[in-house]
Short mmCIF file of C-alpha atoms in Angstrom, two decimals:
data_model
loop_
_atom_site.label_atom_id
_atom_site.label_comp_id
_atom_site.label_asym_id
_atom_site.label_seq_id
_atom_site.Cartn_x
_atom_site.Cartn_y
_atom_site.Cartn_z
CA UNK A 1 -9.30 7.82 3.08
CA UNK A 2 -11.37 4.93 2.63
CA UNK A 3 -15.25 4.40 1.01
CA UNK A 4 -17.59 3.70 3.49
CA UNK A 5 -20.10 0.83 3.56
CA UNK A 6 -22.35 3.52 2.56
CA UNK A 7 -20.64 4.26 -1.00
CA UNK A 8 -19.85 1.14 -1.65
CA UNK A 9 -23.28 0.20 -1.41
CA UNK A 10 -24.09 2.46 -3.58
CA UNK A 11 -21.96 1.58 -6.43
CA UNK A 12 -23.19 -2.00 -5.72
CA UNK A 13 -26.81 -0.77 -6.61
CA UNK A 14 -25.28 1.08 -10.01
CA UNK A 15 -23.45 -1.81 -11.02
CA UNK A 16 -25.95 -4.03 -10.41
CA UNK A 17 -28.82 -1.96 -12.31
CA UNK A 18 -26.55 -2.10 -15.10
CA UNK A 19 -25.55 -5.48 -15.18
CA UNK A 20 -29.96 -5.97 -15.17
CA UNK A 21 -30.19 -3.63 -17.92
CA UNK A 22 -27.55 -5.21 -20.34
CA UNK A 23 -29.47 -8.77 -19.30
CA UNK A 24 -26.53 -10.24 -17.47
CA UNK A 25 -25.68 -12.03 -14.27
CA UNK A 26 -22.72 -10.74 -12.45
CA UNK A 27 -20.89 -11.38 -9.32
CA UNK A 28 -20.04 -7.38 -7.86
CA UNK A 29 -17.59 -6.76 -5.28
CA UNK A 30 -16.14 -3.61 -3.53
CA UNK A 31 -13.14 -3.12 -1.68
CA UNK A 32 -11.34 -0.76 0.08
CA UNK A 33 -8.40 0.86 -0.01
CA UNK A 34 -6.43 -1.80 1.69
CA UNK A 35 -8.29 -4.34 -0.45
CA UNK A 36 -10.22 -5.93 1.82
CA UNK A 37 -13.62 -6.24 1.43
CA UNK A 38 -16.67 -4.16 1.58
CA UNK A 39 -19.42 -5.16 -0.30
CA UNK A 40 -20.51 -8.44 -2.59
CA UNK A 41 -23.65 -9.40 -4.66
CA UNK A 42 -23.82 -12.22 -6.53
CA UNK A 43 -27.05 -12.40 -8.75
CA UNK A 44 -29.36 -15.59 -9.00
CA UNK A 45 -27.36 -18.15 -11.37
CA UNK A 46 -24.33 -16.08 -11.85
CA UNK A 47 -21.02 -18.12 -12.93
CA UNK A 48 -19.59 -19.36 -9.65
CA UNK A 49 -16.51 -18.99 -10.85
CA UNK A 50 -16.87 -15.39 -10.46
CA UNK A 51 -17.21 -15.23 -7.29
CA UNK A 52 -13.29 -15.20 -6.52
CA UNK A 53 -12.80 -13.62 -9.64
CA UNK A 54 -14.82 -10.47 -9.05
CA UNK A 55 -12.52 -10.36 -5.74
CA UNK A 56 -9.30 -10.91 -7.36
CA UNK A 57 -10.39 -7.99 -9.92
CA UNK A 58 -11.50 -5.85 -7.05
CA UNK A 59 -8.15 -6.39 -5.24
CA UNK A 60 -6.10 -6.16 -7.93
CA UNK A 61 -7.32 -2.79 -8.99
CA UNK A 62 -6.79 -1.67 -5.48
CA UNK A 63 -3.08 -3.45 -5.19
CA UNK A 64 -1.63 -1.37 -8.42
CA UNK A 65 -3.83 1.89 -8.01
CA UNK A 66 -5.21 1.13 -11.86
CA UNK A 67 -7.34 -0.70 -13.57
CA UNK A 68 -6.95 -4.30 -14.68
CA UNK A 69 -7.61 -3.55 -18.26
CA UNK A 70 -4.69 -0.99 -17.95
CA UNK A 71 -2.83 -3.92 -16.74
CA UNK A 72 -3.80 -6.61 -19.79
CA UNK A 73 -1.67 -5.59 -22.14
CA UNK A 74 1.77 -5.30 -19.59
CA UNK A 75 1.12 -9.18 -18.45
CA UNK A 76 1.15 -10.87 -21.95
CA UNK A 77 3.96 -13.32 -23.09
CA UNK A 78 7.39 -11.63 -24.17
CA UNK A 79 6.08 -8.02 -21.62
CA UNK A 80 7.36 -6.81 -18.56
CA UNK A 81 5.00 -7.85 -16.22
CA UNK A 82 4.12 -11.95 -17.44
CA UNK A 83 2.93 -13.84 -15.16
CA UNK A 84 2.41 -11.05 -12.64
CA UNK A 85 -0.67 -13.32 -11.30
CA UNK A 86 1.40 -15.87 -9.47
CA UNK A 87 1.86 -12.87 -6.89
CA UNK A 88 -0.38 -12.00 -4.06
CA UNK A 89 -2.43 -15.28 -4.04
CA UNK A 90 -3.49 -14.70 -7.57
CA UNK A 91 -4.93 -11.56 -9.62
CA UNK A 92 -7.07 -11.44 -12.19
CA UNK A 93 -5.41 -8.82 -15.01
CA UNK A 94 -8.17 -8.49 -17.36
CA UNK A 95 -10.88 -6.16 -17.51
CA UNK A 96 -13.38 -5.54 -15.52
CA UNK A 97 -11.76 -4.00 -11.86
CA UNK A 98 -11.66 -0.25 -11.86
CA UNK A 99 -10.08 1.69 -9.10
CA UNK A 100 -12.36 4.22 -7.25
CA UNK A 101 -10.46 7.71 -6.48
CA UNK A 102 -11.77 10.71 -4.38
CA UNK A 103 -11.55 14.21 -5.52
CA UNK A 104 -8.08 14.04 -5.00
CA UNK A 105 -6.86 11.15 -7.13
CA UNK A 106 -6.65 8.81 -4.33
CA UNK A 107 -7.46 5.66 -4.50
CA UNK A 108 -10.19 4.72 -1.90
CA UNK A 109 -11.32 1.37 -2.99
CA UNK A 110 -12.35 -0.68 -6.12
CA UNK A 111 -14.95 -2.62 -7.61
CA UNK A 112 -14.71 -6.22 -9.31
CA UNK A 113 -17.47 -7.03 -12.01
CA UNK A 114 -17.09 -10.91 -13.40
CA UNK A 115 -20.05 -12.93 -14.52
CA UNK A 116 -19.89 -12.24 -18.80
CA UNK A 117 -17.81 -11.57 -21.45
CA UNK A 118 -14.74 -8.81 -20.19
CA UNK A 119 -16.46 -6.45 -22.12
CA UNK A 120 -19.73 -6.60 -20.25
CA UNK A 121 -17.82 -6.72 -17.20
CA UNK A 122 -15.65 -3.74 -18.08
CA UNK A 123 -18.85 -2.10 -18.48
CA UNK A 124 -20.80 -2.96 -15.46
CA UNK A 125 -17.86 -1.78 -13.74
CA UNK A 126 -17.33 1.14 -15.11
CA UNK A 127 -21.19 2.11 -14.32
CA UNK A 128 -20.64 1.20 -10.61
CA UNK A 129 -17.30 3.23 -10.34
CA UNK A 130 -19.15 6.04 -11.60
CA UNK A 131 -22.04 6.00 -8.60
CA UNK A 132 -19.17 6.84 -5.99
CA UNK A 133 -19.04 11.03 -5.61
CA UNK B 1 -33.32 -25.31 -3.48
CA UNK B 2 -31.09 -22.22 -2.82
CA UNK B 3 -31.33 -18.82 -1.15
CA UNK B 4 -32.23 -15.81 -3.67
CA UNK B 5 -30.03 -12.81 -3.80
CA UNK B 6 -33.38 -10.88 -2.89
CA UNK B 7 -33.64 -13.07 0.05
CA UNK B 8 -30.11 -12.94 1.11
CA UNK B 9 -30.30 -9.19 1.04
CA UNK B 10 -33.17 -9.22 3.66
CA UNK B 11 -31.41 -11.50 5.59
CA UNK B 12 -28.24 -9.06 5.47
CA UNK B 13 -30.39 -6.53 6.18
CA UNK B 14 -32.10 -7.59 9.05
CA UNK B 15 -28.66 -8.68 10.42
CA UNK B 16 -27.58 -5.15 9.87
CA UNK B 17 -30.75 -3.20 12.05
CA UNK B 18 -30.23 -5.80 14.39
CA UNK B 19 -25.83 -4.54 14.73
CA UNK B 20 -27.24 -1.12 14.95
CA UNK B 21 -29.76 -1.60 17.72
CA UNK B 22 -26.75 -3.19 19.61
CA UNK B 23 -24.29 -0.72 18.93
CA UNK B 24 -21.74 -3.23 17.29
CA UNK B 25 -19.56 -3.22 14.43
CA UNK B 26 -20.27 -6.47 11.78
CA UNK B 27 -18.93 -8.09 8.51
CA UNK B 28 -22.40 -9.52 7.50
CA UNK B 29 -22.07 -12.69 5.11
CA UNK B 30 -24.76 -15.47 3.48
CA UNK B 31 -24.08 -17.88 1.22
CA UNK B 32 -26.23 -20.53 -0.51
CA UNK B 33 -26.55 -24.25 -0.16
CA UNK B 34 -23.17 -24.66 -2.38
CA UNK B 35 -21.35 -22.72 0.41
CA UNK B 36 -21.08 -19.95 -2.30
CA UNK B 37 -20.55 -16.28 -1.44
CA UNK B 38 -24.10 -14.58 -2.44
CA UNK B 39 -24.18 -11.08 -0.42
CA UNK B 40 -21.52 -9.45 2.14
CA UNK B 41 -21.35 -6.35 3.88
CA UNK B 42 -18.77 -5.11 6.69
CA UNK B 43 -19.74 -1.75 8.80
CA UNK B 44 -16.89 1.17 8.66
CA UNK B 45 -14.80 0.29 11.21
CA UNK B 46 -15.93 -3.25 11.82
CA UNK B 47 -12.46 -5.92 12.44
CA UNK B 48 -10.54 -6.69 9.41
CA UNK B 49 -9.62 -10.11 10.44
CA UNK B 50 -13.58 -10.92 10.72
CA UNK B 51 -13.68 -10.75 6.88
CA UNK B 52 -12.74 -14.06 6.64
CA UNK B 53 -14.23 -15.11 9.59
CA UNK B 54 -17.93 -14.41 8.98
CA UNK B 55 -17.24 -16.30 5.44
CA UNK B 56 -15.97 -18.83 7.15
CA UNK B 57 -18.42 -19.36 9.64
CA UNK B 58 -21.28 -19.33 7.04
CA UNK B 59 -19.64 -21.81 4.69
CA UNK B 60 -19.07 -23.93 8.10
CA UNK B 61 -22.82 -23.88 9.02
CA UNK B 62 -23.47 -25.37 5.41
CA UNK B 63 -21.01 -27.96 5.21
CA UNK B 64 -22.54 -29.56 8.43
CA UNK B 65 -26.00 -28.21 7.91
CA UNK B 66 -26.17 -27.22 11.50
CA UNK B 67 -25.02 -23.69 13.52
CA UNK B 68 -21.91 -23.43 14.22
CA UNK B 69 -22.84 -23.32 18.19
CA UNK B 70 -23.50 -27.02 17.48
CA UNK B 71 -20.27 -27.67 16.76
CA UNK B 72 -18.48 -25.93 18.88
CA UNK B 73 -18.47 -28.36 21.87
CA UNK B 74 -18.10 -31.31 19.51
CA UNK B 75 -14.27 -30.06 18.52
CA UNK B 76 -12.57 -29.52 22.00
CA UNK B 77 -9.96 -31.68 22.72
CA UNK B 78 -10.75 -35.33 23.08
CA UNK B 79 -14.05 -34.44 21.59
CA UNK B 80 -15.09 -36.52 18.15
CA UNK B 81 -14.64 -33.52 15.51
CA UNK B 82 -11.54 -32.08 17.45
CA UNK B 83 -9.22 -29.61 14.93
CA UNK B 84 -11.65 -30.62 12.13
CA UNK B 85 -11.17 -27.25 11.48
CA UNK B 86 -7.89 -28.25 9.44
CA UNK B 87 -10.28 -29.46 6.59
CA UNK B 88 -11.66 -27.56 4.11
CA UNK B 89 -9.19 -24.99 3.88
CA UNK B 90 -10.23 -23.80 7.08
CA UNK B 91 -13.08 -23.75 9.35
CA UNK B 92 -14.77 -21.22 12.43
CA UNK B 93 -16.49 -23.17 14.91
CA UNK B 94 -17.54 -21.13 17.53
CA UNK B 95 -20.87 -19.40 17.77
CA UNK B 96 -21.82 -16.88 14.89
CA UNK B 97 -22.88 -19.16 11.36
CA UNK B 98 -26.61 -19.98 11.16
CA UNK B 99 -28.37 -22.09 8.83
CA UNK B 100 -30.74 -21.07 7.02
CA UNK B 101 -33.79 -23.32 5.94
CA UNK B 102 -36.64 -23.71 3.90
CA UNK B 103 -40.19 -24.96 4.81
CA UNK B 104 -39.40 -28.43 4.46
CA UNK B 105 -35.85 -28.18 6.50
CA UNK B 106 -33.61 -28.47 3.53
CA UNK B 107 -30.65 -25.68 4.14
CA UNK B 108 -30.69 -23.33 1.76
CA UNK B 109 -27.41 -20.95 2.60
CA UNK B 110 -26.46 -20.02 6.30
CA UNK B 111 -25.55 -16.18 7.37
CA UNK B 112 -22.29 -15.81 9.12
CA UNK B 113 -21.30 -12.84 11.49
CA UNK B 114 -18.59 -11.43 12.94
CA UNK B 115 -16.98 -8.65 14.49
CA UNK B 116 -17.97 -8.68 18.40
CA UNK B 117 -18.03 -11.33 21.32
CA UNK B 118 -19.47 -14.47 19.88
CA UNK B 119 -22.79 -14.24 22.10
CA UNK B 120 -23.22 -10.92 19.80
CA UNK B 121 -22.09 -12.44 16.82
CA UNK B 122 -24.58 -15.07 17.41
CA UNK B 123 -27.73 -12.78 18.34
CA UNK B 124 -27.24 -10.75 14.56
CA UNK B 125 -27.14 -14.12 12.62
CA UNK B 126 -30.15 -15.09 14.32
CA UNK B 127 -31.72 -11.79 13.78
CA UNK B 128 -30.85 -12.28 10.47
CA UNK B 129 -31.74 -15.87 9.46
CA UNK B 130 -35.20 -14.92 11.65
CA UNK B 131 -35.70 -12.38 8.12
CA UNK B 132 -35.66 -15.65 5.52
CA UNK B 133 -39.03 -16.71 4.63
CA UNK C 1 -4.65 6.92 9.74
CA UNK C 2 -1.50 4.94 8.96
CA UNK C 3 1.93 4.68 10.29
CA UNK C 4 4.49 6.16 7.62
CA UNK C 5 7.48 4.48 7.24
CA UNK C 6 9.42 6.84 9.49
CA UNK C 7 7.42 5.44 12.46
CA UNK C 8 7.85 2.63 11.23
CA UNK C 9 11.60 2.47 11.43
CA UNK C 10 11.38 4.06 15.02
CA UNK C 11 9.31 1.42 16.16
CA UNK C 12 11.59 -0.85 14.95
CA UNK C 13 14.72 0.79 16.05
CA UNK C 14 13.71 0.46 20.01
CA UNK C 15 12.28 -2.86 19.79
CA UNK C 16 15.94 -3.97 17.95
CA UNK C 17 17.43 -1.91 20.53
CA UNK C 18 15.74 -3.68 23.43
CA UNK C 19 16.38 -7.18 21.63
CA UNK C 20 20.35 -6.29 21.67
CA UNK C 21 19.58 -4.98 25.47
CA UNK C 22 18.39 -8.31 26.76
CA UNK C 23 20.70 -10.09 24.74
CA UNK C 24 17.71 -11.97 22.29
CA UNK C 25 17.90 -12.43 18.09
CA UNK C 26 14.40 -11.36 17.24
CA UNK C 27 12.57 -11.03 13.96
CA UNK C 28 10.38 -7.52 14.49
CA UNK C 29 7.90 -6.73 12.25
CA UNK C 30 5.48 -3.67 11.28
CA UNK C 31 2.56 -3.47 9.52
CA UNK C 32 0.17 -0.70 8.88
CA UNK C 33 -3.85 0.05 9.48
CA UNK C 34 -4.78 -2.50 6.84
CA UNK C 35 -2.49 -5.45 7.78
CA UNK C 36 0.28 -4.75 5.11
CA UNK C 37 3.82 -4.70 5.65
CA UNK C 38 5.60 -1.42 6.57
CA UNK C 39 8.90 -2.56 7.69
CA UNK C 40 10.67 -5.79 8.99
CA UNK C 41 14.37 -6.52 10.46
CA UNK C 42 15.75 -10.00 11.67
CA UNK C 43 18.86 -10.85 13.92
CA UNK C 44 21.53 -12.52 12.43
CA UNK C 45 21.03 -16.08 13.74
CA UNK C 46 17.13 -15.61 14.72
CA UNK C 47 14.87 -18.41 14.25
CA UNK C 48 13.94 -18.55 11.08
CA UNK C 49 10.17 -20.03 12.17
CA UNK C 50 9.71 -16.49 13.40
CA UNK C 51 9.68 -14.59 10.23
CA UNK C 52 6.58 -15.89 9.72
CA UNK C 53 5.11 -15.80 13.18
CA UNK C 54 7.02 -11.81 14.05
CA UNK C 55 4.56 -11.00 10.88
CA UNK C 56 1.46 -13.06 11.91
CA UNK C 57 1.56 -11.43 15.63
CA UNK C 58 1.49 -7.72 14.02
CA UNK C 59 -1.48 -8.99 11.28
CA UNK C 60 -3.21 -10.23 14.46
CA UNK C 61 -2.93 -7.37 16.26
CA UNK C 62 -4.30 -4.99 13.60
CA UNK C 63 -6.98 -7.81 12.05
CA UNK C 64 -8.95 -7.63 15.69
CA UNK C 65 -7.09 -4.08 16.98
CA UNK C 66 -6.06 -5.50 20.24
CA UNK C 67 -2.81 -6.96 21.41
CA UNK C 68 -2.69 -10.78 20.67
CA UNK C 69 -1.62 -11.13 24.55
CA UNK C 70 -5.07 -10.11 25.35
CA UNK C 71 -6.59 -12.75 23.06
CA UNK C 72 -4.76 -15.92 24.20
CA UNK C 73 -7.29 -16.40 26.82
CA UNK C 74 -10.15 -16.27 24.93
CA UNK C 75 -8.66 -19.05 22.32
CA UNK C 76 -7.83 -21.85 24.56
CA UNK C 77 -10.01 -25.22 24.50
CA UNK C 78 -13.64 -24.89 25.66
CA UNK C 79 -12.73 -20.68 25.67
CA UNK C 80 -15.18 -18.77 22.67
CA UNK C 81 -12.37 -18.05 20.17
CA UNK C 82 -11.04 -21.54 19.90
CA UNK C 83 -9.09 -22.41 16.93
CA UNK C 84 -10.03 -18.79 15.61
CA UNK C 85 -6.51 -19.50 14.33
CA UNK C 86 -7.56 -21.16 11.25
CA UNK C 87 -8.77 -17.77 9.68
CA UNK C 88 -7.27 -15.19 7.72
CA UNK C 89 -4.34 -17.90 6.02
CA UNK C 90 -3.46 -18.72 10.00
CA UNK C 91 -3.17 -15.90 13.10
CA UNK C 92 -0.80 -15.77 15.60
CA UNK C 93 -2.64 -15.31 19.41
CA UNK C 94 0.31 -15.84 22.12
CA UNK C 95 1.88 -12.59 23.13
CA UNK C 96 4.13 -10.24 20.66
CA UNK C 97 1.83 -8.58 18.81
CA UNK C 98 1.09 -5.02 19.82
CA UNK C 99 -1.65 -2.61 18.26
CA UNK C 100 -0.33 0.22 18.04
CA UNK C 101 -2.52 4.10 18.43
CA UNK C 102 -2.77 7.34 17.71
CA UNK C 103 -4.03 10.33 19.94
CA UNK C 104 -7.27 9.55 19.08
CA UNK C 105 -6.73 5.76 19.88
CA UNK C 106 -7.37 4.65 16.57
CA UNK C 107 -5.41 1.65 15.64
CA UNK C 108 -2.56 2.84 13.13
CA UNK C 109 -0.53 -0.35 12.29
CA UNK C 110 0.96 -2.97 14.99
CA UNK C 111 4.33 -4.57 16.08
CA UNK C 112 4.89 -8.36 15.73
CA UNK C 113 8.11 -9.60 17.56
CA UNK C 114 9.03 -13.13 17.70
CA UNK C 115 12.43 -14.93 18.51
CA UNK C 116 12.61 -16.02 22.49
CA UNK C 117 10.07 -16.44 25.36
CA UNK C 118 7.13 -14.99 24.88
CA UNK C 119 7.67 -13.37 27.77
CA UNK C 120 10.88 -11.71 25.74
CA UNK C 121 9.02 -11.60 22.92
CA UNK C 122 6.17 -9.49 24.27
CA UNK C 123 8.58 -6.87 26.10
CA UNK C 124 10.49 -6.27 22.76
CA UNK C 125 6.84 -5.69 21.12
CA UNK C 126 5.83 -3.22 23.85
CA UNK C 127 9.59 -1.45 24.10
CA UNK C 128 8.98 -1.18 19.91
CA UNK C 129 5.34 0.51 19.91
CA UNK C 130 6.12 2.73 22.61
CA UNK C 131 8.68 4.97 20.66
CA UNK C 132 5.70 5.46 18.09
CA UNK C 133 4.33 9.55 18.86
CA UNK D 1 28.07 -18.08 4.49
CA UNK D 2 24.84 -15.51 4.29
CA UNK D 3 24.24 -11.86 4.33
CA UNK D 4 24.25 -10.20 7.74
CA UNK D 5 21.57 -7.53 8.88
CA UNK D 6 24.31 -4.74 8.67
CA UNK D 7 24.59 -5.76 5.47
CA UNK D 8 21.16 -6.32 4.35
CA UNK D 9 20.75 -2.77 5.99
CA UNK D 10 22.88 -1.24 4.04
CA UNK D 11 21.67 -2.44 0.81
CA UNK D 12 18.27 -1.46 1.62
CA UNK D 13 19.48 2.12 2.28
CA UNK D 14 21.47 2.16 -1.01
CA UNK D 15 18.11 1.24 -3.07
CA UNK D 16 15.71 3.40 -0.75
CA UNK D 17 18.00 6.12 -1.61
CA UNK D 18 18.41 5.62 -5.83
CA UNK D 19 14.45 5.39 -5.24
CA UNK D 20 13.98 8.48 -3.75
CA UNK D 21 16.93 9.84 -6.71
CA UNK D 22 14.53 8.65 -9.66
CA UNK D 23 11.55 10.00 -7.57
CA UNK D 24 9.38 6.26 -7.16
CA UNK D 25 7.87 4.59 -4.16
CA UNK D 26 9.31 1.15 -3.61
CA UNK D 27 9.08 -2.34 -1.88
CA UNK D 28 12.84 -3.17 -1.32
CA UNK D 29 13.09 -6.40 0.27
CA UNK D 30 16.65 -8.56 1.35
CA UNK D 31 16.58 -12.45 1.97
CA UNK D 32 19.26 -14.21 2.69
CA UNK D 33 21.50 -17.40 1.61
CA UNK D 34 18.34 -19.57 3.00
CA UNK D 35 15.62 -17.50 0.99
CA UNK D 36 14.70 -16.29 4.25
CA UNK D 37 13.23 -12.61 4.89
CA UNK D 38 16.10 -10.37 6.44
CA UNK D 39 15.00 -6.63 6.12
CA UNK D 40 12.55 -5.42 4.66
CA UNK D 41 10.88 -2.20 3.43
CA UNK D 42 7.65 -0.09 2.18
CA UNK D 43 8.12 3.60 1.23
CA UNK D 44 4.66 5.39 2.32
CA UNK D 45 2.14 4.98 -0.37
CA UNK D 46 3.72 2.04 -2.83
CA UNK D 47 1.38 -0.01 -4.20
CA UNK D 48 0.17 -2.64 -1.81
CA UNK D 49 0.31 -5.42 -4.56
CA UNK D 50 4.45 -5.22 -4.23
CA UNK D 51 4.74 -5.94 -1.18
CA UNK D 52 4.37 -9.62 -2.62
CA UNK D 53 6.29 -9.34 -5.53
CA UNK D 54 9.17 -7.67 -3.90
CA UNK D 55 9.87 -10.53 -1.94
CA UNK D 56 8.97 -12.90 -4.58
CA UNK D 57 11.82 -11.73 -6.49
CA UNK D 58 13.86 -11.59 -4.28
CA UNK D 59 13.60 -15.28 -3.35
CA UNK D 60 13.01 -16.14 -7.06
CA UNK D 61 17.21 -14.75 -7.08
CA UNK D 62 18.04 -16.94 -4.58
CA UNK D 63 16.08 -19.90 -5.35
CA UNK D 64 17.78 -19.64 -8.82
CA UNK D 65 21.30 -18.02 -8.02
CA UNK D 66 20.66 -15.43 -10.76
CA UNK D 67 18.78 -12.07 -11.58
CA UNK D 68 14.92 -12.36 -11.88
CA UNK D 69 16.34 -10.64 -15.48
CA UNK D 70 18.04 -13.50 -16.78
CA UNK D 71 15.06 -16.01 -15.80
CA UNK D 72 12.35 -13.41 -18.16
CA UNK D 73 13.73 -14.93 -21.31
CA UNK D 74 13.77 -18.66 -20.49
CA UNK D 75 9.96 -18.70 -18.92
CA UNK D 76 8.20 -17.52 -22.28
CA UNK D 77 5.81 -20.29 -24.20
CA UNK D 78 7.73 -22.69 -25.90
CA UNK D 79 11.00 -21.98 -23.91
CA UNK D 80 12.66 -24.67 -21.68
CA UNK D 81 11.30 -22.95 -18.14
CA UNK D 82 7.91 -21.92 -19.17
CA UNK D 83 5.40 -21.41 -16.19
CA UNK D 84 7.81 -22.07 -13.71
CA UNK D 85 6.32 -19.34 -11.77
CA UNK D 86 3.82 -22.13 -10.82
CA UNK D 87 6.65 -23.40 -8.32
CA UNK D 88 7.60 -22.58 -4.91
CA UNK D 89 4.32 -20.76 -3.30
CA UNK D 90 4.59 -18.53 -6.35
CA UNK D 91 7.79 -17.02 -8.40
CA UNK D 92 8.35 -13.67 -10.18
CA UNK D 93 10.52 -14.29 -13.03
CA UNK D 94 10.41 -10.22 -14.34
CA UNK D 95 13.28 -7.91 -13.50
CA UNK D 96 13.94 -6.49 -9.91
CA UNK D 97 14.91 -9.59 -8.19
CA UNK D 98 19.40 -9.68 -8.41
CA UNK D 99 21.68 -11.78 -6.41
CA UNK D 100 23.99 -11.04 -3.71
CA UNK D 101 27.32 -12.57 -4.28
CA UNK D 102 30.52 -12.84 -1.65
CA UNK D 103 34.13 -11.74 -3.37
CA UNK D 104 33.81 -15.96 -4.08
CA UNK D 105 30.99 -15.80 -6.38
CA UNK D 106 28.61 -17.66 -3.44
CA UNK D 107 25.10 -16.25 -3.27
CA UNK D 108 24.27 -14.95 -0.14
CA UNK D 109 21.22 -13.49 -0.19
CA UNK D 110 19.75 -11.34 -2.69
CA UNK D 111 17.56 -7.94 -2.98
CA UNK D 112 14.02 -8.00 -4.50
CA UNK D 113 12.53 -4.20 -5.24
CA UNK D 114 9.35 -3.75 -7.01
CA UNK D 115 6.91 -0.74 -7.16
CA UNK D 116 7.25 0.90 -10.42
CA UNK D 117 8.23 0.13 -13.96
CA UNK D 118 10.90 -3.31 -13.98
CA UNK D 119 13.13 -1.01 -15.67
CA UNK D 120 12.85 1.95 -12.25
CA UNK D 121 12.54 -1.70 -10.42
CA UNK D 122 15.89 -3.47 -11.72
CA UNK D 123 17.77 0.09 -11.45
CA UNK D 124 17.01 0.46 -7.91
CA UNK D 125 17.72 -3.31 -7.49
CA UNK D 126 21.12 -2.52 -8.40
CA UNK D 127 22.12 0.28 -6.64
CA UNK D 128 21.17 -2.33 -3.40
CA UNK D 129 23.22 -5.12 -4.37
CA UNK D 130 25.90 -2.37 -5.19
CA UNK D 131 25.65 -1.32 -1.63
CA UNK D 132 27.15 -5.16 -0.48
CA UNK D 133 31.14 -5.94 0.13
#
């Protein structure tokens, strides 16, 4: 199972009314279950920075079937998984990419919110992730 | 002067119809005058491997500020530009990336396609640039 | 669709079988439906350039679902696909790659093969994906 | 002198076995002497991102001629090999990565295994290099 072009646009649209409503200019991706990707927005004077890091969240979500806020804490100095980033071309282990599952529990995709604080991004994320059904 | 994301989305968009009406399968990409990713779509079922490829192809038409096409004889063998494509991390050549300009004919961003023979790849990024104004 | 591992190693198993047959040292290679790597085997005393280029031919095969045999043609000087080699961190287009189907002839993974002639190269491949059912 | 196939098969069997014992899905990857892939495998539906990190470790053994263990310590801030994960294409420096040694002590080759917690990761690391004489 994979999300279509047609989910992924909508949780594109979802994320991206969010990131409007919270006054914020983010950089949204979606990918799918093989992490490549699906859909990208970036809006008008977004950081672009945050271009390859709304990827990298997106992907990394996708890689370890959870999201990269669940993976924050695991990647600090002195835990088991520091420096996990050097992997895979780079991730991006903070928050703000949230896996997308199906009824099932399967993954299917993810989407990658970076443009604000990780907060924010978490956020915008989350509101995007939640379009998919 | 730089494409909008409003503008880049009609420009998608237009490339989009245009890979429906010819029954093909696209990844869909514009970027700005910075060579910056600003919106991206890839059909369901469209080539993996023309992910990078349609990225590639639009960043190339704004590096040179010139399509693609135009290049593509100047980096044969024994040509001027031959494997120029070693710079820049990479570059696609062949037909496909379109600049996009404004009124005055500064380039603004460029739309890159691909995902079927280049002469197809080359009719939706025309289809699409033809949707900036 | 995605070839399981089992495949995988059955696939493998004839194209190692027909390496030892026609007396080659090959590195054979597996991937699945989005590009990632399923399985992999080298002969003691293979070249050790082909690691890299046994994995590049299956990636090939599966980024543009055709065998790479098919696209050396189309990637020679003054040919449309020139230097398409420069995408996707570097593809492999000479013959060894081989897509590998389903019933429904959906692509499910590919077989990269790479160690001798091409010639060798290419009969391992096609030895490998056709014990895939 | 550097681990055969039949032998890097066999250690790959050992650890694909312990992970099926502990019930994970697992990357298990061999390289040999040279740091050079030698067999290689993906259980059906292990996280995508390990694929990587697998054989990261693995060469981060070699590379090292020690366990991907006894580097975690020594890479912290403020100790003597801190970021040295920036080497190399990329190293892993978290358990799961262990040496190969002949009846000499010489390294030749090493197992890399990574798809679950580094302390599921390391045990099934050691059940493969177990597997060698």
């Amino acid at each position: 199972m994979n999300i279509t072009l047609e989910q992924a646009e909508a949780v594109v649209d979802a994320a991206k009314q969010k990131a409007a409503d919270i006054k914020t200019k983010m950089n949204i991706c979606v990918v799918d279950s093989g992490s490549n990707l699906v859909a990208f927005i970036r809006n008008d004077g977004a950081w672009l920075g945050s271009v390859d890091i709304a990827i990298k969240k997106a992907r990394t979500a996708v890689f370890f079937q959870m999201d990269t806020a669940d993976l924050s804490p695991l990647v600090q100095p002195g835990k088991p998984l520091f420096n996990i980033e050097h992997s895979n071309g780079g991730l991006i282990t903070f928050p703000g990419g949230v896996a997308i599952k199906d009824a099932n529990g399967e993954v299917i995709g993810a989407i990658g919110v970076s443009g604000s604080s990780v907060e924010d991004d978490a956020e915008v994320a989350k509101a995007g992730a939640e379009a998919y059904r």
